[in-house]
Amino acid sequence: MTEGLVQILEGNTFVVSDTRGDIEASATDPTGLFSFDTRFLSRWVLTVNGQRLSALSTDDLQYYETRFFLVPATGTVYVDAKLSVIRQRAVDDGFREQITVLNHDERPTEVTVRIEAGCDFADLFEVKDALEKKGSYTTRLDDGHLELAYERESFRRTTTVSTTEPARLDEQGMQFTALIDPHGSWTTELRVVPSMIGAGGRVLTPRAATIDGPRPEIAEDLDRWLAKAPRLAGDQDSLKATYHRSLVDLAALRFSPIIAGARSLPAAGLPWFMTMFGRDSILTSLQALPFNPELAATTLRVLGDWQGSRIDDFRDEDPGRILHEMRYGELSAFEERPHSPYYGNADATPLYVILMDEYERWTGDADLVRDFAQEARAALHWIDAYADLQGNGYISYQRRNEETGLENQCWKDSWDSISYRDGRIPGFPRATCELQGYAYDAKMRGARLAREFWGDPAYADRLEQEAAALKERFNRDFWVADGGYYALALDADGAQVDALSSNIGHLLWSGIVADDRADAVVGHLMGPRLYSGWGVRTLAEGEARYNPIGYHVGTVWPFDNSFIAWGLRRYGYKAEAARVAAGILDAADFFAGRLPEAFGGYERTQTKYPVQYPTACSPQAWSTGAPLLFLRTMLGLEPVGEHLLVDPALPTGIGRIELLDIPGRWGRMDAFGRGLVDVSRPGPGSRTA
Amino acid sequence: MTGPTIEFFDDLSHREHEPLLERITATVRFDIADHGRTEHRLARIDHGDIRVTAQDAPADCVMGGDRAVFDAIIGGHLTAMAALLRGVLAVEGDPELLVLTQRLFPGTGTRGSR
């Protein structure tokens, strides 16, 4: 996010303001009060006696609450110390803001306090792309409330502002006049409520906010959330701080989509992705499984409900496909964007089956696996029936919505992320390698589910045969013999897109790597072209498109590295997994425990600190989940039957750690470990069974 | 009342079993408005077995809107979510059923009218 902005959030609602607490949004500026992909306040400016205020300090009290200490701006370096203002703002379904004016004089004083309120009701897509509005605006002054409204046909959105103290209302805001005693104070509480109004005047949001309604118990909810998670104890304070930050941010990023009732699943991240994403929700739920399995349960249920059931080119929907993204703004409502929901991704569908299997292995929740058997089978069917666009036995992608669909339907979704060594960009369809790994893993795990829960051993056998054939085919077609690694993708002609990339790490996680090739793959992952000292780069140094601050062509992504480390563990490379974990966790210390989406791929010895990618989302769900997955990986936590296996391989710097009360089918269990792995330099082949 | 929506429910009452709704046991009512008149279709779903009547009885989920809106949703030209956000479809009760009943609708095979 941009420097000098203050953001607080709760689920799907967030407020971004300047350090004074004011909002003065332009058409393309991401400040304001946002809820369900719509801006509900674009102007919110406080003046006292006609003067703007300046900030003395800004305290982030909680992720949902901030306090601003302000004084009237004099235009000079001198501060008029006779008056100061405290603004305390908390997000709930909208926000509440307490404004307190303090008189520091020994005489009484009369003050005029004014808050200006205005709204453009922009769709987040419009803020991104600076589009024109098609509806009309009205402002209503009503019984002490100020109501800002936007209407387009039957689409109606409103923002209501109310106050606890009497005010004079006008179309641009509200004004208070108060006489304050010597050394006295005056306070009012303002309440801002956004509403999505549906047919018949019904409010659409799950927890409809009202002007007079009680404050949602966010603080109590956060305490419950933290109390349910395992407790981390140990020698290293920074690791404990990162762990706590991750749990709190994950709580902040939970949100209840309109159809999930009170259940919540992880949203993707601020500022653009505060919505339901197939890929992000699944990967974050996987990372968080040992710490909070409920996220996975909700993700499986909600994404299962929304699974595609027909062919729709506008939404890139197929039967069995798991959604990519759901949006709730005006452009989705009028189908000027396909996000109601949009299905254009090639990985969430196999990942859905992987999450279901992993969820059952941890929790023993066989009911969910039986209830959603149809969905899991439809997802497995999608892999062969709809995703094999080239008829060569591989998942590939090419959008059918040429206008507003997504070109790149894998996690590296920027235009230049998939390239040959020489920098050329392949045409479509594209079959990226990690998709084949996910397909393999989905079939293997689907086979276990079919055998143990669906009573269909014949289907299980078939899936295992298909998986074995896929693995053999993949190892023949994707292996770049002169490089000793797997190609990033196959192009439309079935030829190798031969750049060296972090995607090969996901292949380890999936188990599709032939055993005798694992050493070579790990050698590349930990070698100087991919490993920066902080983590594994998205694209290897030396490739034509390599750029240490290119979004998917050289930066280091914490989430990517967390799955790579899991893959290293899967193939027995415990020390390498510890090394990758240690690098990213070291980087987390530079961001106060909150890992950004991505940081620069510069050599660690060159920069000494990790350089944050300029417009990276933060907090972002799968970066928030990365430290959790690293903890699982380093402790070697693995459900085996009804038991939890613990097999730690921790970097020396971590010292002793204890993860207590890990939830699962065993009830609660503790894991202990001590840092014994020297990660200061790459060791020779340290593979252990 | 005639048209695609009414025809769809006539067909549905003969379909009897829908495998995609096997985990569902619930009632869903559709209130279809046309020129000041409202017709009702009540679908009782029992583990995927479906019975449709014209009863106006309480249901776990009730969807209401103009016939043209239902025609568009059932024909695959409009998703229920977009209709809900646009304010042309009213939903009361369990919103999960709104999503799941969409599996009953045939769709168009290509992109809808936009």
PDB file of N, CA and C in Angstrom, chain B residues 2-85:
ATOM      1  N   THR B   2     -47.694 -18.493 -19.042  1.00  0.00           N
ATOM      2  CA  THR B   2     -46.901 -19.447 -19.829  1.00  0.00           C
ATOM      3  C   THR B   2     -45.479 -18.915 -19.959  1.00  0.00           C
ATOM      4  N   GLY B   3     -44.676 -19.534 -20.790  1.00  0.00           N
ATOM      5  CA  GLY B   3     -43.316 -19.051 -21.010  1.00  0.00           C
ATOM      6  C   GLY B   3     -42.291 -20.025 -20.473  1.00  0.00           C
ATOM      7  N   PRO B   4     -41.003 -19.724 -20.696  1.00  0.00           N
ATOM      8  CA  PRO B   4     -39.921 -20.654 -20.344  1.00  0.00           C
ATOM      9  C   PRO B   4     -39.909 -21.060 -18.873  1.00  0.00           C
ATOM     10  N   THR B   5     -40.229 -20.126 -17.977  1.00  0.00           N
ATOM     11  CA  THR B   5     -40.153 -20.448 -16.556  1.00  0.00           C
ATOM     12  C   THR B   5     -41.203 -21.491 -16.181  1.00  0.00           C
ATOM     13  N   ILE B   6     -42.430 -21.253 -16.645  1.00  0.00           N
ATOM     14  CA  ILE B   6     -43.512 -22.191 -16.331  1.00  0.00           C
ATOM     15  C   ILE B   6     -43.220 -23.553 -16.965  1.00  0.00           C
ATOM     16  N   GLU B   7     -42.733 -23.513 -18.219  1.00  0.00           N
ATOM     17  CA  GLU B   7     -42.372 -24.777 -18.897  1.00  0.00           C
ATOM     18  C   GLU B   7     -41.277 -25.519 -18.132  1.00  0.00           C
ATOM     19  N   PHE B   8     -40.316 -24.742 -17.639  1.00  0.00           N
ATOM     20  CA  PHE B   8     -39.220 -25.358 -16.884  1.00  0.00           C
ATOM     21  C   PHE B   8     -39.761 -26.110 -15.671  1.00  0.00           C
ATOM     22  N   PHE B   9     -40.675 -25.483 -14.926  1.00  0.00           N
ATOM     23  CA  PHE B   9     -41.205 -26.159 -13.734  1.00  0.00           C
ATOM     24  C   PHE B   9     -42.075 -27.351 -14.106  1.00  0.00           C
ATOM     25  N   ASP B  10     -42.767 -27.245 -15.255  1.00  0.00           N
ATOM     26  CA  ASP B  10     -43.532 -28.413 -15.720  1.00  0.00           C
ATOM     27  C   ASP B  10     -42.587 -29.585 -15.990  1.00  0.00           C
ATOM     28  N   ASP B  11     -41.469 -29.287 -16.664  1.00  0.00           N
ATOM     29  CA  ASP B  11     -40.462 -30.326 -16.921  1.00  0.00           C
ATOM     30  C   ASP B  11     -39.896 -30.878 -15.617  1.00  0.00           C
ATOM     31  N   LEU B  12     -39.587 -29.956 -14.708  1.00  0.00           N
ATOM     32  CA  LEU B  12     -38.942 -30.330 -13.448  1.00  0.00           C
ATOM     33  C   LEU B  12     -39.822 -31.303 -12.660  1.00  0.00           C
ATOM     34  N   SER B  13     -41.133 -31.085 -12.736  1.00  0.00           N
ATOM     35  CA  SER B  13     -42.031 -31.962 -11.977  1.00  0.00           C
ATOM     36  C   SER B  13     -42.015 -33.386 -12.532  1.00  0.00           C
ATOM     37  N   HIS B  14     -41.499 -33.552 -13.764  1.00  0.00           N
ATOM     38  CA  HIS B  14     -41.375 -34.897 -14.332  1.00  0.00           C
ATOM     39  C   HIS B  14     -39.973 -35.482 -14.161  1.00  0.00           C
ATOM     40  N   ARG B  15     -39.009 -34.634 -13.720  1.00  0.00           N
ATOM     41  CA  ARG B  15     -37.613 -35.093 -13.663  1.00  0.00           C
ATOM     42  C   ARG B  15     -37.391 -36.040 -12.479  1.00  0.00           C
ATOM     43  N   GLU B  16     -38.096 -35.779 -11.400  1.00  0.00           N
ATOM     44  CA  GLU B  16     -38.126 -36.627 -10.209  1.00  0.00           C
ATOM     45  C   GLU B  16     -36.825 -36.712  -9.421  1.00  0.00           C
ATOM     46  N   HIS B  17     -35.700 -36.990 -10.090  1.00  0.00           N
ATOM     47  CA  HIS B  17     -34.461 -37.094  -9.310  1.00  0.00           C
ATOM     48  C   HIS B  17     -33.343 -36.283  -9.969  1.00  0.00           C
ATOM     49  N   GLU B  18     -32.666 -35.484  -9.154  1.00  0.00           N
ATOM     50  CA  GLU B  18     -31.552 -34.678  -9.672  1.00  0.00           C
ATOM     51  C   GLU B  18     -30.300 -35.037  -8.865  1.00  0.00           C
ATOM     52  N   PRO B  19     -29.367 -35.779  -9.488  1.00  0.00           N
ATOM     53  CA  PRO B  19     -28.177 -36.234  -8.746  1.00  0.00           C
ATOM     54  C   PRO B  19     -27.363 -35.082  -8.148  1.00  0.00           C
ATOM     55  N   LEU B  20     -27.373 -33.914  -8.807  1.00  0.00           N
ATOM     56  CA  LEU B  20     -26.572 -32.792  -8.305  1.00  0.00           C
ATOM     57  C   LEU B  20     -27.114 -32.217  -6.990  1.00  0.00           C
ATOM     58  N   LEU B  21     -28.327 -32.651  -6.594  1.00  0.00           N
ATOM     59  CA  LEU B  21     -28.893 -32.129  -5.344  1.00  0.00           C
ATOM     60  C   LEU B  21     -29.057 -33.220  -4.286  1.00  0.00           C
ATOM     61  N   GLU B  22     -28.263 -34.285  -4.400  1.00  0.00           N
ATOM     62  CA  GLU B  22     -28.455 -35.417  -3.497  1.00  0.00           C
ATOM     63  C   GLU B  22     -28.176 -35.101  -2.029  1.00  0.00           C
ATOM     64  N   ARG B  23     -27.372 -34.086  -1.778  1.00  0.00           N
ATOM     65  CA  ARG B  23     -27.133 -33.772  -0.364  1.00  0.00           C
ATOM     66  C   ARG B  23     -28.148 -32.764   0.183  1.00  0.00           C
ATOM     67  N   ILE B  24     -29.166 -32.453  -0.608  1.00  0.00           N
ATOM     68  CA  ILE B  24     -30.117 -31.421  -0.199  1.00  0.00           C
ATOM     69  C   ILE B  24     -31.468 -32.020   0.177  1.00  0.00           C
ATOM     70  N   THR B  25     -31.973 -31.613   1.333  1.00  0.00           N
ATOM     71  CA  THR B  25     -33.357 -31.868   1.702  1.00  0.00           C
ATOM     72  C   THR B  25     -33.906 -30.531   2.188  1.00  0.00           C
ATOM     73  N   ALA B  26     -34.779 -29.937   1.378  1.00  0.00           N
ATOM     74  CA  ALA B  26     -35.251 -28.583   1.693  1.00  0.00           C
ATOM     75  C   ALA B  26     -36.422 -28.237   0.784  1.00  0.00           C
ATOM     76  N   THR B  27     -37.097 -27.143   1.117  1.00  0.00           N
ATOM     77  CA  THR B  27     -38.150 -26.641   0.233  1.00  0.00           C
ATOM     78  C   THR B  27     -37.752 -25.270  -0.293  1.00  0.00           C
ATOM     79  N   VAL B  28     -38.025 -25.057  -1.559  1.00  0.00           N
ATOM     80  CA  VAL B  28     -37.713 -23.773  -2.198  1.00  0.00           C
ATOM     81  C   VAL B  28     -38.960 -23.303  -2.943  1.00  0.00           C
ATOM     82  N   ARG B  29     -39.364 -22.068  -2.669  1.00  0.00           N
ATOM     83  CA  ARG B  29     -40.554 -21.547  -3.343  1.00  0.00           C
ATOM     84  C   ARG B  29     -40.159 -20.410  -4.292  1.00  0.00           C
ATOM     85  N   PHE B  30     -40.763 -20.430  -5.453  1.00  0.00           N
ATOM     86  CA  PHE B  30     -40.528 -19.385  -6.448  1.00  0.00           C
ATOM     87  C   PHE B  30     -41.822 -18.586  -6.593  1.00  0.00           C
ATOM     88  N   ASP B  31     -41.774 -17.295  -6.346  1.00  0.00           N
ATOM     89  CA  ASP B  31     -42.929 -16.415  -6.518  1.00  0.00           C
ATOM     90  C   ASP B  31     -42.724 -15.630  -7.804  1.00  0.00           C
ATOM     91  N   ILE B  32     -43.499 -15.986  -8.817  1.00  0.00           N
ATOM     92  CA  ILE B  32     -43.262 -15.450 -10.156  1.00  0.00           C
ATOM     93  C   ILE B  32     -44.351 -14.420 -10.475  1.00  0.00           C
ATOM     94  N   ALA B  33     -43.947 -13.163 -10.618  1.00  0.00           N
ATOM     95  CA  ALA B  33     -44.913 -12.072 -10.826  1.00  0.00           C
ATOM     96  C   ALA B  33     -45.016 -11.729 -12.308  1.00  0.00           C
ATOM     97  N   ASP B  34     -46.263 -11.521 -12.737  1.00  0.00           N
ATOM     98  CA  ASP B  34     -46.483 -11.169 -14.139  1.00  0.00           C
ATOM     99  C   ASP B  34     -47.767 -10.354 -14.238  1.00  0.00           C
ATOM    100  N   HIS B  35     -47.653  -9.106 -14.667  1.00  0.00           N
ATOM    101  CA  HIS B  35     -48.807  -8.213 -14.814  1.00  0.00           C
ATOM    102  C   HIS B  35     -49.716  -8.231 -13.583  1.00  0.00           C
ATOM    103  N   GLY B  36     -49.117  -8.025 -12.431  1.00  0.00           N
ATOM    104  CA  GLY B  36     -49.917  -7.893 -11.214  1.00  0.00           C
ATOM    105  C   GLY B  36     -50.368  -9.210 -10.599  1.00  0.00           C
ATOM    106  N   ARG B  37     -50.097 -10.322 -11.291  1.00  0.00           N
ATOM    107  CA  ARG B  37     -50.467 -11.626 -10.733  1.00  0.00           C
ATOM    108  C   ARG B  37     -49.203 -12.355 -10.284  1.00  0.00           C
ATOM    109  N   THR B  38     -49.315 -13.126  -9.222  1.00  0.00           N
ATOM    110  CA  THR B  38     -48.151 -13.908  -8.789  1.00  0.00           C
ATOM    111  C   THR B  38     -48.513 -15.388  -8.768  1.00  0.00           C
ATOM    112  N   GLU B  39     -47.719 -16.171  -9.459  1.00  0.00           N
ATOM    113  CA  GLU B  39     -47.880 -17.627  -9.387  1.00  0.00           C
ATOM    114  C   GLU B  39     -46.777 -18.212  -8.524  1.00  0.00           C
ATOM    115  N   HIS B  40     -47.073 -19.327  -7.904  1.00  0.00           N
ATOM    116  CA  HIS B  40     -46.094 -19.951  -7.015  1.00  0.00           C
ATOM    117  C   HIS B  40     -45.706 -21.327  -7.529  1.00  0.00           C
ATOM    118  N   ARG B  41     -44.429 -21.653  -7.342  1.00  0.00           N
ATOM    119  CA  ARG B  41     -43.982 -23.019  -7.573  1.00  0.00           C
ATOM    120  C   ARG B  41     -43.175 -23.432  -6.353  1.00  0.00           C
ATOM    121  N   LEU B  42     -43.621 -24.507  -5.746  1.00  0.00           N
ATOM    122  CA  LEU B  42     -42.945 -24.981  -4.548  1.00  0.00           C
ATOM    123  C   LEU B  42     -42.217 -26.279  -4.886  1.00  0.00           C
ATOM    124  N   ALA B  43     -40.885 -26.257  -4.758  1.00  0.00           N
ATOM    125  CA  ALA B  43     -40.099 -27.473  -5.014  1.00  0.00           C
ATOM    126  C   ALA B  43     -39.704 -28.088  -3.675  1.00  0.00           C
ATOM    127  N   ARG B  44     -40.156 -29.340  -3.473  1.00  0.00           N
ATOM    128  CA  ARG B  44     -39.724 -30.080  -2.270  1.00  0.00           C
ATOM    129  C   ARG B  44     -38.608 -31.017  -2.704  1.00  0.00           C
ATOM    130  N   ILE B  45     -37.431 -30.793  -2.126  1.00  0.00           N
ATOM    131  CA  ILE B  45     -36.268 -31.600  -2.509  1.00  0.00           C
ATOM    132  C   ILE B  45     -35.932 -32.532  -1.351  1.00  0.00           C
ATOM    133  N   ASP B  46     -35.886 -33.824  -1.649  1.00  0.00           N
ATOM    134  CA  ASP B  46     -35.572 -34.806  -0.605  1.00  0.00           C
ATOM    135  C   ASP B  46     -34.422 -35.674  -1.114  1.00  0.00           C
ATOM    136  N   HIS B  47     -33.209 -35.349  -0.685  1.00  0.00           N
ATOM    137  CA  HIS B  47     -32.001 -36.051  -1.151  1.00  0.00           C
ATOM    138  C   HIS B  47     -31.969 -36.149  -2.670  1.00  0.00           C
ATOM    139  N   GLY B  48     -32.328 -35.067  -3.322  1.00  0.00           N
ATOM    140  CA  GLY B  48     -32.269 -35.043  -4.783  1.00  0.00           C
ATOM    141  C   GLY B  48     -33.573 -35.414  -5.467  1.00  0.00           C
ATOM    142  N   ASP B  49     -34.504 -36.050  -4.727  1.00  0.00           N
ATOM    143  CA  ASP B  49     -35.837 -36.303  -5.299  1.00  0.00           C
ATOM    144  C   ASP B  49     -36.635 -35.007  -5.255  1.00  0.00           C
ATOM    145  N   ILE B  50     -37.257 -34.673  -6.394  1.00  0.00           N
ATOM    146  CA  ILE B  50     -37.915 -33.370  -6.479  1.00  0.00           C
ATOM    147  C   ILE B  50     -39.404 -33.548  -6.776  1.00  0.00           C
ATOM    148  N   ARG B  51     -40.243 -32.824  -6.017  1.00  0.00           N
ATOM    149  CA  ARG B  51     -41.657 -32.736  -6.341  1.00  0.00           C
ATOM    150  C   ARG B  51     -42.025 -31.270  -6.459  1.00  0.00           C
ATOM    151  N   VAL B  52     -42.755 -30.913  -7.498  1.00  0.00           N
ATOM    152  CA  VAL B  52     -43.121 -29.509  -7.708  1.00  0.00           C
ATOM    153  C   VAL B  52     -44.635 -29.376  -7.638  1.00  0.00           C
ATOM    154  N   THR B  53     -45.116 -28.406  -6.847  1.00  0.00           N
ATOM    155  CA  THR B  53     -46.537 -28.091  -6.810  1.00  0.00           C
ATOM    156  C   THR B  53     -46.703 -26.581  -6.991  1.00  0.00           C
ATOM    157  N   ALA B  54     -47.947 -26.123  -7.126  1.00  0.00           N
ATOM    158  CA  ALA B  54     -48.216 -24.689  -7.279  1.00  0.00           C
ATOM    159  C   ALA B  54     -48.641 -24.067  -5.955  1.00  0.00           C
ATOM    160  N   GLN B  55     -48.270 -24.724  -4.848  1.00  0.00           N
ATOM    161  CA  GLN B  55     -48.682 -24.260  -3.520  1.00  0.00           C
ATOM    162  C   GLN B  55     -47.991 -22.972  -3.101  1.00  0.00           C
ATOM    163  N   ASP B  56     -48.711 -22.139  -2.358  1.00  0.00           N
ATOM    164  CA  ASP B  56     -48.102 -20.972  -1.721  1.00  0.00           C
ATOM    165  C   ASP B  56     -47.908 -21.310  -0.241  1.00  0.00           C
ATOM    166  N   ALA B  57     -46.909 -22.159   0.031  1.00  0.00           N
ATOM    167  CA  ALA B  57     -46.677 -22.613   1.413  1.00  0.00           C
ATOM    168  C   ALA B  57     -45.316 -22.123   1.888  1.00  0.00           C
ATOM    169  N   PRO B  58     -45.108 -22.042   3.207  1.00  0.00           N
ATOM    170  CA  PRO B  58     -43.805 -21.611   3.718  1.00  0.00           C
ATOM    171  C   PRO B  58     -42.683 -22.529   3.204  1.00  0.00           C
ATOM    172  N   ALA B  59     -41.484 -21.939   2.979  1.00  0.00           N
ATOM    173  CA  ALA B  59     -40.368 -22.719   2.441  1.00  0.00           C
ATOM    174  C   ALA B  59     -39.068 -22.264   3.088  1.00  0.00           C
ATOM    175  N   ASP B  60     -38.037 -23.109   2.976  1.00  0.00           N
ATOM    176  CA  ASP B  60     -36.725 -22.760   3.549  1.00  0.00           C
ATOM    177  C   ASP B  60     -36.087 -21.586   2.822  1.00  0.00           C
ATOM    178  N   CYS B  61     -36.410 -21.466   1.544  1.00  0.00           N
ATOM    179  CA  CYS B  61     -35.882 -20.347   0.760  1.00  0.00           C
ATOM    180  C   CYS B  61     -36.974 -19.910  -0.211  1.00  0.00           C
ATOM    181  N   VAL B  62     -37.219 -18.609  -0.265  1.00  0.00           N
ATOM    182  CA  VAL B  62     -38.240 -18.078  -1.175  1.00  0.00           C
ATOM    183  C   VAL B  62     -37.577 -17.060  -2.104  1.00  0.00           C
ATOM    184  N   MET B  63     -37.771 -17.275  -3.400  1.00  0.00           N
ATOM    185  CA  MET B  63     -37.243 -16.320  -4.382  1.00  0.00           C
ATOM    186  C   MET B  63     -38.407 -15.654  -5.087  1.00  0.00           C
ATOM    187  N   GLY B  64     -38.335 -14.328  -5.191  1.00  0.00           N
ATOM    188  CA  GLY B  64     -39.422 -13.597  -5.844  1.00  0.00           C
ATOM    189  C   GLY B  64     -38.888 -12.646  -6.887  1.00  0.00           C
ATOM    190  N   GLY B  65     -39.625 -12.560  -8.009  1.00  0.00           N
ATOM    191  CA  GLY B  65     -39.209 -11.615  -9.051  1.00  0.00           C
ATOM    192  C   GLY B  65     -40.167 -11.666 -10.224  1.00  0.00           C
ATOM    193  N   ASP B  66     -39.927 -10.777 -11.178  1.00  0.00           N
ATOM    194  CA  ASP B  66     -40.761 -10.777 -12.384  1.00  0.00           C
ATOM    195  C   ASP B  66     -40.484 -12.017 -13.224  1.00  0.00           C
ATOM    196  N   ARG B  67     -41.500 -12.384 -13.988  1.00  0.00           N
ATOM    197  CA  ARG B  67     -41.368 -13.551 -14.861  1.00  0.00           C
ATOM    198  C   ARG B  67     -40.163 -13.401 -15.787  1.00  0.00           C
ATOM    199  N   ALA B  68     -39.943 -12.166 -16.296  1.00  0.00           N
ATOM    200  CA  ALA B  68     -38.826 -11.938 -17.221  1.00  0.00           C
ATOM    201  C   ALA B  68     -37.477 -12.236 -16.552  1.00  0.00           C
ATOM    202  N   VAL B  69     -37.402 -11.928 -15.259  1.00  0.00           N
ATOM    203  CA  VAL B  69     -36.156 -12.188 -14.525  1.00  0.00           C
ATOM    204  C   VAL B  69     -35.937 -13.699 -14.393  1.00  0.00           C
ATOM    205  N   PHE B  70     -37.000 -14.419 -14.022  1.00  0.00           N
ATOM    206  CA  PHE B  70     -36.874 -15.883 -13.935  1.00  0.00           C
ATOM    207  C   PHE B  70     -36.565 -16.494 -15.306  1.00  0.00           C
ATOM    208  N   ASP B  71     -37.208 -15.968 -16.334  1.00  0.00           N
ATOM    209  CA  ASP B  71     -36.917 -16.466 -17.695  1.00  0.00           C
ATOM    210  C   ASP B  71     -35.424 -16.325 -18.002  1.00  0.00           C
ATOM    211  N   ALA B  72     -34.869 -15.167 -17.633  1.00  0.00           N
ATOM    212  CA  ALA B  72     -33.457 -14.901 -17.931  1.00  0.00           C
ATOM    213  C   ALA B  72     -32.540 -15.811 -17.105  1.00  0.00           C
ATOM    214  N   ILE B  73     -32.893 -16.014 -15.832  1.00  0.00           N
ATOM    215  CA  ILE B  73     -32.036 -16.851 -14.968  1.00  0.00           C
ATOM    216  C   ILE B  73     -32.097 -18.306 -15.429  1.00  0.00           C
ATOM    217  N   ILE B  74     -33.301 -18.780 -15.676  1.00  0.00           N
ATOM    218  CA  ILE B  74     -33.455 -20.181 -16.071  1.00  0.00           C
ATOM    219  C   ILE B  74     -32.857 -20.430 -17.452  1.00  0.00           C
ATOM    220  N   GLY B  75     -32.937 -19.411 -18.318  1.00  0.00           N
ATOM    221  CA  GLY B  75     -32.365 -19.541 -19.655  1.00  0.00           C
ATOM    222  C   GLY B  75     -30.857 -19.363 -19.687  1.00  0.00           C
ATOM    223  N   GLY B  76     -30.239 -19.031 -18.541  1.00  0.00           N
ATOM    224  CA  GLY B  76     -28.795 -18.875 -18.500  1.00  0.00           C
ATOM    225  C   GLY B  76     -28.303 -17.523 -18.992  1.00  0.00           C
ATOM    226  N   HIS B  77     -29.219 -16.540 -19.095  1.00  0.00           N
ATOM    227  CA  HIS B  77     -28.806 -15.218 -19.548  1.00  0.00           C
ATOM    228  C   HIS B  77     -28.420 -14.296 -18.398  1.00  0.00           C
ATOM    229  N   LEU B  78     -28.717 -14.730 -17.184  1.00  0.00           N
ATOM    230  CA  LEU B  78     -28.479 -13.889 -16.009  1.00  0.00           C
ATOM    231  C   LEU B  78     -28.225 -14.836 -14.842  1.00  0.00           C
ATOM    232  N   THR B  79     -27.218 -14.539 -14.016  1.00  0.00           N
ATOM    233  CA  THR B  79     -27.049 -15.402 -12.839  1.00  0.00           C
ATOM    234  C   THR B  79     -27.902 -14.859 -11.702  1.00  0.00           C
ATOM    235  N   ALA B  80     -28.284 -15.750 -10.820  1.00  0.00           N
ATOM    236  CA  ALA B  80     -29.100 -15.356  -9.678  1.00  0.00           C
ATOM    237  C   ALA B  80     -28.354 -14.324  -8.831  1.00  0.00           C
ATOM    238  N   MET B  81     -27.013 -14.466  -8.744  1.00  0.00           N
ATOM    239  CA  MET B  81     -26.235 -13.532  -7.940  1.00  0.00           C
ATOM    240  C   MET B  81     -26.307 -12.126  -8.512  1.00  0.00           C
ATOM    241  N   ALA B  82     -26.149 -12.007  -9.818  1.00  0.00           N
ATOM    242  CA  ALA B  82     -26.235 -10.689 -10.452  1.00  0.00           C
ATOM    243  C   ALA B  82     -27.639 -10.113 -10.260  1.00  0.00           C
ATOM    244  N   ALA B  83     -28.663 -10.955 -10.399  1.00  0.00           N
ATOM    245  CA  ALA B  83     -30.043 -10.490 -10.224  1.00  0.00           C
ATOM    246  C   ALA B  83     -30.278 -10.007  -8.792  1.00  0.00           C
ATOM    247  N   LEU B  84     -29.695 -10.737  -7.846  1.00  0.00           N
ATOM    248  CA  LEU B  84     -29.816 -10.347  -6.440  1.00  0.00           C
ATOM    249  C   LEU B  84     -29.145  -8.998  -6.192  1.00  0.00           C
ATOM    250  N   LEU B  85     -27.910  -8.847  -6.696  1.00  0.00           N
ATOM    251  CA  LEU B  85     -27.165  -7.600  -6.502  1.00  0.00           C
ATOM    252  C   LEU B  85     -27.842  -6.423  -7.212  1.00  0.00           C
TER     253      LEU B  85
END
